[in-house]
């Protein structure tokens, strides 16, 4: 009977791939976010299409050089974010080959890795004398901005001044770093792998070790700065939290000190009765609020005075040292 029921029930198969509703490509599970994988087929988008959509809702765009209206998958992410100035893969590759051929015709003897230092202390690439060179894959804009600010002030910069120069430099450069997409997306060495590698400075992401090695000539100028900045921010946050906790404790202690002994006894009685009537953690909470040991309340008692009309109640505090000695066998 069990075998018959098993044969009658249709076998449930888990889908290994799904189709993206935008690029119409069939991808595996790791190319979708959890939300998109569970979405309906008409609204499902792969990771790459989701990032394109965050930049712009357009499905196509005219290339700056060839003037052809091409789909967005023909553009690298960083090119797509340039808007009307975007170049497709083909035009970007042609431009790079054109520049390289022009450099070889000029007969430069400098190597691509060489740099030159100007009299004012700023640095440029050796072959082209450029601060930001796409061919040499070098960008000295930020360190040069630091050097110019030092020359202007005639001294080293403070951490606050470093932050100001960095923010100004990034704003003027129009940098848009998408941490979910490889920084080398669109380059020949980039495999567009789904598994991402995040740099410890938490500023850039790579999809392979080849992309990381190729981009290191640029990123090494700011990686150390961002790493130190993250450490300082974390240290500052922890100090702020510790200061807030100390202030809250001091405020709580001062509030308890403002109470009279009669008011404290009233609070102790309320916690004592609540705990004995089935309440949980009433004594511990009250003792914490008053800044005293829970045995002061839990080991105490209620003394009734029948000689007064109406009958009065008096709370007798517990002896913590006696309770420890008699009940626990240790000295308090």
Short mmCIF file of C-alpha atoms in Angstrom, two decimals:
data_model
loop_
_atom_site.label_atom_id
_atom_site.label_comp_id
_atom_site.label_asym_id
_atom_site.label_seq_id
_atom_site.Cartn_x
_atom_site.Cartn_y
_atom_site.Cartn_z
CA UNK A 1 0.00 0.00 0.00
CA UNK A 2 2.87 2.40 0.81
CA UNK A 3 4.48 1.63 -2.55
CA UNK A 4 1.19 2.27 -4.35
CA UNK A 5 0.77 5.64 -2.61
CA UNK A 6 4.35 6.61 -3.46
CA UNK A 7 3.77 5.75 -7.13
CA UNK A 8 0.48 7.66 -7.18
CA UNK A 9 2.01 10.86 -5.78
CA UNK A 10 3.88 12.97 -8.36
CA UNK A 11 7.58 13.37 -7.63
CA UNK A 12 8.53 16.90 -6.57
CA UNK A 13 11.65 18.13 -8.35
CA UNK A 14 13.55 21.21 -7.20
CA UNK A 15 14.37 23.71 -9.90
CA UNK A 16 18.09 24.06 -10.50
CA UNK A 17 17.84 26.98 -12.93
CA UNK A 18 15.38 29.80 -13.60
CA UNK A 19 14.93 32.38 -16.34
CA UNK A 20 15.50 36.08 -15.75
CA UNK A 21 12.49 38.11 -16.89
CA UNK A 22 14.69 40.95 -18.22
CA UNK A 23 17.61 39.38 -20.08
CA UNK A 24 15.70 36.10 -20.73
CA UNK A 25 18.78 34.07 -19.75
CA UNK A 26 18.70 30.83 -17.79
CA UNK A 27 20.77 31.08 -14.58
CA UNK A 28 21.54 28.87 -11.59
CA UNK A 29 20.49 29.60 -8.01
CA UNK A 30 23.58 31.64 -7.08
CA UNK A 31 22.83 34.24 -9.77
CA UNK A 32 19.61 35.31 -8.00
CA UNK A 33 19.01 36.84 -4.60
CA UNK A 34 16.74 34.94 -2.19
CA UNK A 35 13.89 37.35 -2.85
CA UNK A 36 14.23 37.19 -6.64
CA UNK A 37 14.53 33.39 -6.66
CA UNK A 38 11.15 33.12 -4.90
CA UNK A 39 9.51 35.84 -7.02
CA UNK A 40 7.07 35.12 -9.83
CA UNK A 41 8.55 34.45 -13.27
CA UNK A 42 7.26 37.77 -14.69
CA UNK A 43 9.07 39.79 -12.01
CA UNK A 44 12.22 37.71 -11.47
CA UNK A 45 15.56 39.48 -12.13
CA UNK A 46 19.08 38.13 -11.90
CA UNK A 47 21.73 39.93 -9.85
CA UNK A 48 23.25 41.71 -12.85
CA UNK A 49 19.92 42.98 -14.19
CA UNK A 50 18.93 44.15 -10.71
CA UNK A 51 22.07 46.30 -10.51
CA UNK A 52 21.44 47.71 -14.00
CA UNK A 53 17.89 48.60 -12.94
CA UNK A 54 19.11 50.39 -9.80
CA UNK A 55 21.15 52.73 -12.03
CA UNK A 56 18.46 53.28 -14.65
CA UNK A 57 15.13 51.77 -15.70
CA UNK A 58 16.13 52.03 -19.38
CA UNK A 59 16.49 48.73 -21.21
CA UNK A 60 18.71 50.21 -23.94
CA UNK A 61 20.90 53.26 -24.53
CA UNK A 62 22.72 54.95 -27.41
CA UNK A 63 26.47 54.41 -27.41
CA UNK A 64 28.57 57.57 -27.31
CA UNK A 65 30.90 56.50 -30.16
CA UNK A 66 29.03 54.19 -32.54
CA UNK A 67 25.64 55.94 -31.96
CA UNK A 68 23.84 52.57 -31.96
CA UNK A 69 20.95 51.95 -29.61
CA UNK A 70 22.18 48.84 -27.76
CA UNK A 71 20.72 46.79 -24.88
CA UNK A 72 22.21 47.42 -21.47
CA UNK A 73 23.91 44.02 -21.37
CA UNK A 74 26.30 45.37 -24.02
CA UNK A 75 27.62 47.89 -21.49
CA UNK A 76 29.79 47.41 -18.44
CA UNK A 77 28.22 48.49 -15.15
CA UNK A 78 30.55 51.46 -14.74
CA UNK A 79 29.86 52.52 -18.35
CA UNK A 80 26.09 52.18 -17.90
CA UNK A 81 26.28 54.54 -14.90
CA UNK A 82 27.78 57.29 -17.13
CA UNK A 83 24.45 57.92 -18.86
CA UNK A 84 24.84 59.55 -22.29
CA UNK A 85 28.63 59.27 -22.04
CA UNK A 86 28.52 55.46 -21.90
CA UNK A 87 30.51 53.33 -24.36
CA UNK A 88 29.57 49.77 -25.28
CA UNK A 89 32.00 46.88 -24.89
CA UNK A 90 33.13 47.06 -28.52
CA UNK A 91 33.75 50.82 -28.56
CA UNK A 92 35.53 50.75 -25.20
CA UNK A 93 37.85 48.00 -26.47
CA UNK A 94 38.51 49.87 -29.72
CA UNK A 95 39.34 53.02 -27.78
CA UNK A 96 41.83 51.16 -25.60
CA UNK A 97 43.53 49.57 -28.64
CA UNK A 98 43.70 52.96 -30.36
CA UNK A 99 45.38 54.61 -27.39
CA UNK A 100 47.81 51.72 -26.98
CA UNK A 101 48.79 51.81 -30.65
CA UNK A 102 49.33 55.58 -30.49
CA UNK A 103 51.59 55.12 -27.45
CA UNK A 104 53.65 52.42 -29.19
CA UNK A 105 54.06 54.67 -32.24
CA UNK A 106 55.46 57.46 -30.07
CA UNK A 107 58.26 55.13 -28.97
CA UNK A 108 58.04 55.55 -25.21
CA UNK A 109 60.89 53.94 -23.34
CA UNK A 110 59.20 54.12 -19.93
CA UNK A 111 57.49 51.07 -18.56
CA UNK A 112 53.82 51.12 -17.69
CA UNK A 113 54.57 50.59 -14.01
CA UNK A 114 56.94 53.58 -13.80
CA UNK A 115 55.95 56.84 -12.15
CA UNK A 116 57.29 60.38 -12.18
CA UNK A 117 57.36 62.85 -9.33
CA UNK A 118 56.77 66.53 -10.02
CA UNK A 119 58.60 69.36 -8.21
CA UNK A 120 55.58 70.03 -5.98
CA UNK A 121 55.60 66.42 -4.72
CA UNK A 122 52.66 65.13 -6.79
CA UNK A 123 53.01 61.88 -8.75
CA UNK A 124 51.96 60.97 -12.32
CA UNK A 125 52.34 57.88 -14.48
CA UNK A 126 55.64 57.67 -16.36
CA UNK A 127 54.57 56.98 -19.96
CA UNK A 128 51.74 59.55 -20.22
CA UNK A 129 52.30 62.04 -17.35
CA UNK A 130 48.68 61.66 -16.25
CA UNK A 131 47.30 61.65 -12.70
CA UNK A 132 44.49 59.31 -13.69
CA UNK A 133 45.58 57.03 -16.53
CA UNK A 134 43.22 54.35 -17.87
CA UNK A 135 46.02 52.69 -19.86
CA UNK A 136 48.48 52.29 -16.99
CA UNK A 137 45.59 51.51 -14.62
CA UNK A 138 46.85 54.16 -12.18
CA UNK A 139 45.01 56.89 -10.32
CA UNK A 140 47.05 59.32 -8.22
CA UNK A 141 44.28 61.91 -7.85
CA UNK A 142 43.62 61.35 -4.14
CA UNK A 143 47.26 61.20 -2.92
CA UNK A 144 48.03 64.23 -5.08
CA UNK A 145 45.12 66.11 -3.48
CA UNK A 146 46.63 65.26 -0.09
CA UNK A 147 50.02 66.58 -1.24
CA UNK A 148 48.52 69.81 -2.61
CA UNK A 149 46.69 70.42 0.67
CA UNK A 150 49.94 69.82 2.59
CA UNK A 151 51.77 72.29 0.33
CA UNK A 152 49.00 74.84 0.87
CA UNK A 153 49.06 74.55 4.68
CA UNK A 154 52.81 73.93 5.03
CA UNK A 155 52.29 71.03 7.47
CA UNK A 156 50.92 67.49 7.76
CA UNK A 157 47.15 67.01 7.65
CA UNK A 158 44.98 66.07 10.61
CA UNK A 159 42.57 63.08 10.36
CA UNK A 160 39.64 65.50 9.95
CA UNK A 161 41.42 67.29 7.09
CA UNK A 162 42.17 63.91 5.43
CA UNK A 163 38.44 63.11 5.55
CA UNK A 164 37.51 66.50 4.07
CA UNK A 165 39.97 66.13 1.18
CA UNK A 166 38.78 62.58 0.49
CA UNK A 167 35.09 63.56 0.39
CA UNK A 168 35.83 66.52 -1.90
CA UNK A 169 37.97 64.41 -4.22
CA UNK A 170 35.36 61.64 -4.48
CA UNK A 171 32.55 64.15 -5.11
CA UNK A 172 34.47 65.89 -7.91
CA UNK A 173 35.47 62.59 -9.51
CA UNK A 174 31.87 61.34 -9.63
CA UNK A 175 32.92 57.90 -8.44
CA UNK A 176 30.16 55.31 -8.15
CA UNK A 177 31.39 52.08 -6.57
CA UNK A 178 28.80 49.30 -6.53
CA UNK A 179 29.84 46.84 -3.81
CA UNK A 180 27.72 44.04 -5.29
CA UNK A 181 29.42 44.14 -8.70
CA UNK A 182 33.08 43.45 -9.48
CA UNK A 183 35.02 46.70 -9.84
CA UNK A 184 36.65 45.29 -13.00
CA UNK A 185 33.33 44.40 -14.64
CA UNK A 186 33.63 44.75 -18.42
CA UNK A 187 37.41 44.30 -18.52
CA UNK A 188 38.86 41.37 -20.56
CA UNK A 189 40.16 39.54 -17.49
CA UNK A 190 36.81 39.71 -15.61
CA UNK A 191 34.92 36.37 -15.72
CA UNK A 192 31.76 37.89 -14.15
CA UNK A 193 31.76 35.10 -11.62
CA UNK A 194 28.84 34.90 -9.18
CA UNK A 195 31.12 34.38 -6.16
CA UNK A 196 32.38 37.75 -4.94
CA UNK A 197 35.49 38.61 -2.94
CA UNK A 198 35.26 41.69 -0.72
CA UNK A 199 38.42 43.60 0.11
CA UNK A 200 39.05 43.92 3.90
CA UNK A 201 38.67 47.70 3.59
CA UNK A 202 35.04 47.05 2.51
CA UNK A 203 35.24 49.53 -0.39
CA UNK A 204 35.53 47.36 -3.52
CA UNK A 205 34.48 43.87 -4.62
CA UNK A 206 36.11 41.41 -7.02
CA UNK A 207 34.86 38.25 -8.70
CA UNK A 208 38.28 36.60 -9.13
CA UNK A 209 41.86 36.86 -7.94
CA UNK A 210 42.86 38.03 -11.43
CA UNK A 211 40.58 41.09 -11.09
CA UNK A 212 42.02 41.81 -7.65
CA UNK A 213 45.65 41.63 -8.83
CA UNK A 214 44.95 43.78 -11.90
CA UNK A 215 43.14 46.46 -9.89
CA UNK A 216 45.65 46.53 -7.01
CA UNK A 217 47.82 49.19 -8.69
CA UNK A 218 44.92 51.62 -8.26
CA UNK A 219 43.32 50.35 -5.07
CA UNK A 220 46.54 50.15 -3.03
CA UNK A 221 46.55 53.97 -2.88
CA UNK A 222 43.32 54.13 -0.87
CA UNK A 223 42.98 50.63 0.67
CA UNK A 224 45.12 51.36 3.71
CA UNK A 225 43.41 54.70 4.27
CA UNK A 226 39.91 53.15 4.20
CA UNK A 227 41.01 50.28 6.48
CA UNK A 228 42.32 52.70 9.12
CA UNK A 229 39.18 54.80 8.74
CA UNK A 230 36.95 51.76 9.41
CA UNK A 231 38.99 50.87 12.50
CA UNK A 232 38.74 54.44 13.84
CA UNK A 233 34.98 54.52 13.20
CA UNK A 234 34.52 51.20 15.04
CA UNK A 235 36.66 52.38 17.95
CA UNK A 236 34.73 55.64 18.11
CA UNK A 237 31.41 53.76 18.06
CA UNK A 238 32.48 51.46 20.91
CA UNK A 239 33.64 54.42 23.01
CA UNK A 240 30.33 56.17 22.38
CA UNK A 241 28.36 53.08 23.44
CA UNK A 242 30.44 52.68 26.60
CA UNK A 243 29.99 56.35 27.45
CA UNK A 244 26.22 56.12 26.94
CA UNK A 245 26.01 53.00 29.13
CA UNK A 246 28.03 54.70 31.89
CA UNK A 247 25.81 57.80 31.70
CA UNK A 248 22.66 55.66 31.90
CA UNK A 249 24.03 53.79 34.92
CA UNK A 250 25.00 57.04 36.63
CA UNK A 251 21.56 58.52 35.95
CA UNK A 252 19.88 55.38 37.29
CA UNK A 253 22.02 55.44 40.43
CA UNK A 254 21.32 59.11 41.05
CA UNK A 255 17.59 58.51 40.59
CA UNK A 256 17.68 55.71 43.20
CA UNK A 257 19.67 57.91 45.59
CA UNK A 258 16.96 60.58 45.42
CA UNK A 259 14.41 58.16 46.90
CA UNK A 260 13.74 58.14 50.62
CA UNK A 261 14.09 54.97 52.65
CA UNK A 262 10.29 54.80 52.96
CA UNK A 263 9.91 54.93 49.19
CA UNK A 264 12.56 52.25 48.75
CA UNK A 265 10.81 50.00 51.28
CA UNK A 266 7.53 50.45 49.41
CA UNK A 267 9.24 49.32 46.16
CA UNK A 268 10.82 46.36 47.95
CA UNK A 269 7.43 45.27 49.35
CA UNK A 270 5.78 45.47 45.92
CA UNK A 271 8.54 43.33 44.38
CA UNK A 272 8.43 40.90 47.33
CA UNK A 273 4.66 40.37 46.99
CA UNK A 274 4.82 40.15 43.17
CA UNK A 275 7.50 37.46 43.30
CA UNK A 276 5.60 35.41 45.89
CA UNK A 277 2.40 35.66 43.84
CA UNK A 278 3.98 34.05 40.77
CA UNK A 279 5.74 36.99 39.14
CA UNK A 280 9.10 36.36 37.49
CA UNK A 281 12.28 38.42 38.00
CA UNK A 282 10.43 41.04 40.07
CA UNK A 283 12.99 40.96 42.89
CA UNK A 284 15.99 40.98 40.50
CA UNK A 285 14.56 43.92 38.55
CA UNK A 286 13.80 45.96 41.67
CA UNK A 287 17.22 45.22 43.19
CA UNK A 288 18.90 46.31 39.95
CA UNK A 289 16.88 49.53 39.90
CA UNK A 290 17.81 50.30 43.54
CA UNK A 291 21.45 49.21 43.07
CA UNK A 292 21.49 46.54 45.78
CA UNK A 293 21.81 42.77 46.14
CA UNK A 294 18.66 40.70 45.35
CA UNK A 295 19.01 38.95 48.74
CA UNK A 296 18.20 42.29 50.42
CA UNK A 297 14.65 41.88 49.07
CA UNK A 298 14.40 38.12 48.57
CA UNK A 299 15.83 37.36 52.00
CA UNK A 300 13.71 40.00 53.73
CA UNK A 301 10.36 39.73 55.50
CA UNK A 302 7.18 41.70 56.15
CA UNK A 303 6.57 42.76 59.76
CA UNK A 304 2.94 43.54 60.64
CA UNK A 305 2.15 45.96 63.49
CA UNK A 306 -1.30 45.14 64.93
CA UNK A 307 -1.15 47.86 67.58
CA UNK A 308 -1.95 50.56 65.03
CA UNK A 309 -5.24 51.25 63.31
CA UNK A 310 -5.24 50.43 60.49
CA UNK A 311 -2.64 47.66 60.71
CA UNK A 312 0.69 48.81 59.28
CA UNK A 313 3.31 46.89 57.33
CA UNK A 314 7.07 47.28 57.63
CA UNK A 315 9.65 45.69 55.34
CA UNK A 316 12.68 44.18 57.07
CA UNK A 317 15.70 43.93 54.76
CA UNK A 318 17.53 40.63 54.45
CA UNK A 319 21.03 40.16 55.84
CA UNK A 320 23.09 39.26 52.76
CA UNK A 321 26.16 38.11 54.72
CA UNK A 322 24.05 35.87 56.97
CA UNK A 323 22.25 34.29 54.01
CA UNK A 324 25.55 33.53 52.28
CA UNK A 325 27.02 32.06 55.46
CA UNK A 326 24.02 29.89 56.45
CA UNK A 327 22.50 28.93 53.11
CA UNK A 328 25.53 28.82 50.81
CA UNK A 329 28.32 28.10 53.29
CA UNK A 330 30.58 30.94 52.07
CA UNK A 331 31.48 34.36 53.37
CA UNK A 332 30.06 37.42 51.61
#
